Short mmCIF file of C-alpha atoms in Angstrom, two decimals:
data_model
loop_
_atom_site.label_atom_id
_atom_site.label_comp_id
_atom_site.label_asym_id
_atom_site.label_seq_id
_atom_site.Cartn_x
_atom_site.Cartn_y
_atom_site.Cartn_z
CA UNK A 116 32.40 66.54 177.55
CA UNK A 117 34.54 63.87 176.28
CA UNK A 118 31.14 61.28 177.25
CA UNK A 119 31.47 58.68 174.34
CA UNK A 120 27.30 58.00 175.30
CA UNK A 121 26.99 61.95 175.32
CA UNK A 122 23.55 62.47 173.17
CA UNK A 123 21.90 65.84 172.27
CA UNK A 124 19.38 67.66 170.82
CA UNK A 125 19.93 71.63 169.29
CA UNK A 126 17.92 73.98 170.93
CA UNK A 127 17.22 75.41 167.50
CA UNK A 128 18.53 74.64 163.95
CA UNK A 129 18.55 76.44 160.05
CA UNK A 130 20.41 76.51 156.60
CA UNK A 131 21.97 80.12 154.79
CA UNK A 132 21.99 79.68 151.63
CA UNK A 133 25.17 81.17 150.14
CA UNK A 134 25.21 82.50 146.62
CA UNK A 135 27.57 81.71 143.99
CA UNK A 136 31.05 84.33 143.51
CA UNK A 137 34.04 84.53 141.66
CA UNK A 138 35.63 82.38 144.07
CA UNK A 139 33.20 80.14 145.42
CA UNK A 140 30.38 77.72 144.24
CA UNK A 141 27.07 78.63 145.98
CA UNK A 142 26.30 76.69 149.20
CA UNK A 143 24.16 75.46 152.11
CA UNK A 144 25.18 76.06 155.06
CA UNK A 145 23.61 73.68 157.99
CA UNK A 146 23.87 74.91 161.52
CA UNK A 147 22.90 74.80 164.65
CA UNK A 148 22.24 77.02 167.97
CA UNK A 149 22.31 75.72 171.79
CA UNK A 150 21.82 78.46 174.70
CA UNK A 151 19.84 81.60 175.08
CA UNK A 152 19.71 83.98 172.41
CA UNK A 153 19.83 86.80 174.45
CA UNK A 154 23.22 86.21 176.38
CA UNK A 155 25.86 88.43 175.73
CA UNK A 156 28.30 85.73 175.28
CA UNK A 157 28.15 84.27 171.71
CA UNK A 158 30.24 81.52 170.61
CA UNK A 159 31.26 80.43 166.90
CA UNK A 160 32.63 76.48 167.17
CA UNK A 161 34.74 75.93 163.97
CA UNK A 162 35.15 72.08 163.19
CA UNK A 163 38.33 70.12 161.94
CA UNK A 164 38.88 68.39 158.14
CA UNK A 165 36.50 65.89 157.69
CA UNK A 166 34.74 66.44 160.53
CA UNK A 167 30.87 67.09 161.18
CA UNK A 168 28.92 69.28 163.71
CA UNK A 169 28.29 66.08 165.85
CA UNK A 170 32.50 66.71 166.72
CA UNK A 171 31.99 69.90 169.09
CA UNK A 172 28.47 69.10 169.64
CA UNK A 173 29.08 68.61 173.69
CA UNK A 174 31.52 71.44 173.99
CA UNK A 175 28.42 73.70 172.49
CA UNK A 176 26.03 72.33 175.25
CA UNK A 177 28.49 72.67 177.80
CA UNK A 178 28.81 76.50 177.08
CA UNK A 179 25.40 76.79 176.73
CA UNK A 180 24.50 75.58 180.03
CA UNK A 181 27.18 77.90 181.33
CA UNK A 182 25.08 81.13 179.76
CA UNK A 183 26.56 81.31 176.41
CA UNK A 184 24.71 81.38 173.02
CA UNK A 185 26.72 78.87 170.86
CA UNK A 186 26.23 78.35 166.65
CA UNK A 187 27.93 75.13 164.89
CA UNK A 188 27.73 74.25 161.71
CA UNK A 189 29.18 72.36 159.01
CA UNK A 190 31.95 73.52 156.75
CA UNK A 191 30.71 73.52 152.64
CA UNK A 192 30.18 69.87 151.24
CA UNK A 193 30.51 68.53 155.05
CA UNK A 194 27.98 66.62 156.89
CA UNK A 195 24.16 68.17 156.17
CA UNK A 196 25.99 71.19 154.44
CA UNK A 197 25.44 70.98 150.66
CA UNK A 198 27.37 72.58 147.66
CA UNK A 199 26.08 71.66 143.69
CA UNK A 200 27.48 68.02 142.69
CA UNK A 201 29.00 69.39 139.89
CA UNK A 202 31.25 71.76 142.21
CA UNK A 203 32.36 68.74 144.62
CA UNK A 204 35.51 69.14 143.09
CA UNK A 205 35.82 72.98 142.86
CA UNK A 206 38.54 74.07 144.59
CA UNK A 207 38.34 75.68 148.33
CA UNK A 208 40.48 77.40 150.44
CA UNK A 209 40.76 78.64 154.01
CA UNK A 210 39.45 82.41 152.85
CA UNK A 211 36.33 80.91 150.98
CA UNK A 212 35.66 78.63 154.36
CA UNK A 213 36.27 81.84 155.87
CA UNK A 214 34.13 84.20 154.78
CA UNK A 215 31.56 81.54 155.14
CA UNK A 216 31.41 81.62 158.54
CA UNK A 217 31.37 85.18 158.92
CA UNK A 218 28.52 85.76 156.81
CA UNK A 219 26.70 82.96 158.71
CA UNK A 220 28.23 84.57 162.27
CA UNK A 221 26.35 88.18 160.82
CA UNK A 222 23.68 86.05 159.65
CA UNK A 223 22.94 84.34 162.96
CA UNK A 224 24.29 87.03 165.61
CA UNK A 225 24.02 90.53 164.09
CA UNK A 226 26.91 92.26 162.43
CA UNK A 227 27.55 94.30 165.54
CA UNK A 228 27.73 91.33 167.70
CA UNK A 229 31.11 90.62 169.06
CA UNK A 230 31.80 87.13 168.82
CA UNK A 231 34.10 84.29 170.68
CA UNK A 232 35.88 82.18 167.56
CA UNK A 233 37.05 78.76 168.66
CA UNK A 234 38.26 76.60 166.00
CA UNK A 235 39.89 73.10 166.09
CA UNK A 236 42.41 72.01 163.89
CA UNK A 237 41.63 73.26 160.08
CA UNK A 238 38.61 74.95 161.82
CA UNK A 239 41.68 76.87 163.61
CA UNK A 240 43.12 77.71 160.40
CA UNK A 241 39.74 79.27 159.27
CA UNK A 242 39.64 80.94 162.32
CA UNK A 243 42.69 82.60 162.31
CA UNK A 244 41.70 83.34 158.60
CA UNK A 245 38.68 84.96 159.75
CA UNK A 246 40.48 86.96 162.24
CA UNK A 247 42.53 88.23 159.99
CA UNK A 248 39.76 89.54 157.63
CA UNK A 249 37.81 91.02 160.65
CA UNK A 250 41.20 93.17 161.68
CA UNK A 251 42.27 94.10 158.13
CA UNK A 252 38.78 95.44 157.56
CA UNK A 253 38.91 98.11 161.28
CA UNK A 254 36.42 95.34 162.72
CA UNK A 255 38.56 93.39 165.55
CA UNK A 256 35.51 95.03 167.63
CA UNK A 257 33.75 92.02 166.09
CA UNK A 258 36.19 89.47 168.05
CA UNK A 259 35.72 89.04 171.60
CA UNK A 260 38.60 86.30 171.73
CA UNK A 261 40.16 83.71 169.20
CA UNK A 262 40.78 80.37 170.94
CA UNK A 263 42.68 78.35 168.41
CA UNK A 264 42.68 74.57 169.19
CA UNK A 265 45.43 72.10 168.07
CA UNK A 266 46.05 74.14 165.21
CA UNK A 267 48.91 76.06 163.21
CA UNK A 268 49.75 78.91 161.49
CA UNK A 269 51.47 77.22 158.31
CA UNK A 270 50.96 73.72 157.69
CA UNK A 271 53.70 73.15 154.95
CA UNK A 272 56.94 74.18 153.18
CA UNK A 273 55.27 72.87 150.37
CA UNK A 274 52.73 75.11 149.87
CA UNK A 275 53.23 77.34 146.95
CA UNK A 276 52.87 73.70 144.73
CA UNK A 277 49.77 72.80 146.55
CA UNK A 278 47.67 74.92 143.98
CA UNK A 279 49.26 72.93 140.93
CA UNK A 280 48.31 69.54 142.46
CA UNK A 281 45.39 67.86 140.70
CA UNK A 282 42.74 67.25 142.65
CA UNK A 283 42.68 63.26 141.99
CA UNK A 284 46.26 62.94 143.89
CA UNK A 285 44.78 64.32 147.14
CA UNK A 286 42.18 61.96 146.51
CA UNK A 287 44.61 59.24 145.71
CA UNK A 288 46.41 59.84 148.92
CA UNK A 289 43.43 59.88 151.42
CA UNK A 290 41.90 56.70 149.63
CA UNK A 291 45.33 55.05 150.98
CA UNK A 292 44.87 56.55 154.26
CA UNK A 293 41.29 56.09 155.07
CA UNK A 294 40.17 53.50 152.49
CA UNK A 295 40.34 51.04 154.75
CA UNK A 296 37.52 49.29 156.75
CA UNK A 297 35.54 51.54 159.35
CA UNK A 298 37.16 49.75 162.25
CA UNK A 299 40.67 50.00 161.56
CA UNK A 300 40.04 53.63 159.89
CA UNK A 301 37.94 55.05 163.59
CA UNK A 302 40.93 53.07 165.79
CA UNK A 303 43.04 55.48 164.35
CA UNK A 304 41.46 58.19 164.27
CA UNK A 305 40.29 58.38 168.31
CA UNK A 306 44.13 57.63 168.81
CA UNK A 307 44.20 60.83 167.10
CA UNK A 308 41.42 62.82 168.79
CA UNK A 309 41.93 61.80 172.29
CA UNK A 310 44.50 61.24 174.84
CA UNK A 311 45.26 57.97 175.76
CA UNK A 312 44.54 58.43 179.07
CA UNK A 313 40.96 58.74 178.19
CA UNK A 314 40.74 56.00 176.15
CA UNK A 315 42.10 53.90 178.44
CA UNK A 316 39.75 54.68 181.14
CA UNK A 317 36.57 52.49 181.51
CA UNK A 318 33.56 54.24 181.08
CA UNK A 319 31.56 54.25 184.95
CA UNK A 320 28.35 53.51 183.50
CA UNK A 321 29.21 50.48 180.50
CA UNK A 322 32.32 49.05 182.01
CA UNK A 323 34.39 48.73 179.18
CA UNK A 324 37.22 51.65 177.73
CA UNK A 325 36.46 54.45 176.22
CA UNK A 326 38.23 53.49 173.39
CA UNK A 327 36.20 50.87 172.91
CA UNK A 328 33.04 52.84 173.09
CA UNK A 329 34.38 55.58 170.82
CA UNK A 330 35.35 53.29 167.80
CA UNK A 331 32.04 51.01 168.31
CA UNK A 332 29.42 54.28 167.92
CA UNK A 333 32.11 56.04 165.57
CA UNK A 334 31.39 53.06 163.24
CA UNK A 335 27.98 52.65 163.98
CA UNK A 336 26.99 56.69 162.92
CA UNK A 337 30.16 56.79 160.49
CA UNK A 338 27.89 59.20 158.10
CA UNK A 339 26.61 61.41 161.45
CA UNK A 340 30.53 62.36 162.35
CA UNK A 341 32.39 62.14 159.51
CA UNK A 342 32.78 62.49 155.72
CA UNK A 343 35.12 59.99 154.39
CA UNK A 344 32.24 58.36 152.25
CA UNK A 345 32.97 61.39 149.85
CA UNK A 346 36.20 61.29 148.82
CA UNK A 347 35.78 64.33 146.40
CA UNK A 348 35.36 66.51 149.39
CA UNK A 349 38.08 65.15 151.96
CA UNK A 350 40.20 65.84 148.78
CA UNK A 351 39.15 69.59 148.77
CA UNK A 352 39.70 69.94 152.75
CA UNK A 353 42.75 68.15 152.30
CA UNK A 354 43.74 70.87 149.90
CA UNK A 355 42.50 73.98 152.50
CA UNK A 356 44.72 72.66 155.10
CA UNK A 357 47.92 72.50 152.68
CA UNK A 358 47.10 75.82 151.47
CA UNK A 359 46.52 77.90 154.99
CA UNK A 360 49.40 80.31 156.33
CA UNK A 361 49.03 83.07 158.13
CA UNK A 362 52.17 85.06 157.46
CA UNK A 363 54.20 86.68 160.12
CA UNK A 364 52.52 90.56 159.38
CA UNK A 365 49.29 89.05 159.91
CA UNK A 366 50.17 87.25 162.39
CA UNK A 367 51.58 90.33 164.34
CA UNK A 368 48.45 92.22 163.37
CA UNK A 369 46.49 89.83 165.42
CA UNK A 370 49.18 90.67 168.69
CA UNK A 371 48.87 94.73 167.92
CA UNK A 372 45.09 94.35 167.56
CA UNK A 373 44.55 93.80 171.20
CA UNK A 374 42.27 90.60 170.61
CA UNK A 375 42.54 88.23 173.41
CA UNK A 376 44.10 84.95 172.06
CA UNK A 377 44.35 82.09 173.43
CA UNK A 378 46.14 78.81 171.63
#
């Protein structure tokens, strides 16, 4: 799954169109569906900050070939999933990226469906987000398990100040961190997303490490995996991830709702 030549085509693909609310811009929603629609065993893949679809695209074909139905898409402003240029800037946070992907989980699946949630990283924060909303509303019926994935349930101290931050000193702070070239930004960020043990392996087909291989097609389809072309929106997910906590009652309301959990 981890195939650094791993190519694939959706076995279907669509946009929801979100309309505007009090707390959210409207929004475009791009995602896509691998497996057979009529399995019992549907899958929502949440991805990390700055990350496309293209991220969990081989974990979604490798449950699909296994018999589950599996939707990915792209978070608001990320990848092919479009919000109005004027709200690049609005602010986000993990309920709005939330409730997002429930209304495209009813959307695609059926609001009776009981779903699997898997989310990576600050797609794990939206997750357990989601959860939350599903069990504080009588529908953990909806969950069939939450698999969070390198994640946490509070990502600073700092938190209560995030909302007072302007949004150009986020912006400031990931120009310093990814404003570098591609290459030197990607070598960092597989060291990041994979174990070195991986990377270190040569690949049996090209011969060369994985690490290479990664960084050279990371590079090559910078735009197809990841967003740091827009700084705007890196600022905004920047911003989610400070701002997500799930607090200690939720988080034992999760436990007591008899949702299998996996982390």
């Amino acid at each position: 799954m981890n195939d650094p030549l791993f190519t694939d085509i959706p076995d279907e693909t669509g946009t929801l169109s979100l309309a505007a609310s009090d707390a959210s811009s409207s929004a475009n929603l791009d995602y896509s569906l691998r497996g057979d629609p009529a399995s019992h065993t549907k899958v929502i893949m949440l991805t990390g900050m700055f990350a496309t679809t293209a991220h969990v695209a081989s974990y979604a074909r490798f449950l699909a070939r296994h018999g589950a139905h599996v939707l990915t898409f792209d978070h608001r402003g990320i990848g092919r999933s479009t919000i109005p240029i004027a709200d690049a800037k609005r602010d986000q946070d993990p309920v709005v990226l939330a409730r997002d992907a429930l209304q495209l989980m009813d959307h695609v699946f059926g609001p009776d469906s009981a779903v699997h949630i898997v989310g990576r990283s600050m797609g794990g924060m939206v997750a357990q987000r989601m959860a939350v909303e599903l069990v504080s509303s009588n529908h953990s019926d909806r969950i069939a398990s939450l698999v969070l994935i390198a994640t946490t349930q509070s990502t600073t101290l700092f938190r209560p100040l995030v909302p007072w931050i302007p949004h150009f000193m986020f912006r400031f702070v990931l120009k310093l961190l990814f404003g570098g070239d591609r290459v030197s930004v990607m070598a960092g960020a597989v060291n990041r997303a994979f174990s070195r043990e991986h990377l270190d392996h040569l690949h049996p087909v090209k011969g060369v490490s994985n690490r290479e291989l990664w960084v050279g097609r990371w590079v090559r389809e910078w735009g197809d995996w990841w967003t740091f072309d827009d700084m705007d929106v890196c600022a905004t997910q920047f911003r989610v991830s400070l701002l997500h906590h799930l607090s200690a009652v939720e988080a034992q309301s999760l436990v007591e709702s008899g949702i299998p959990i996996a982390v």
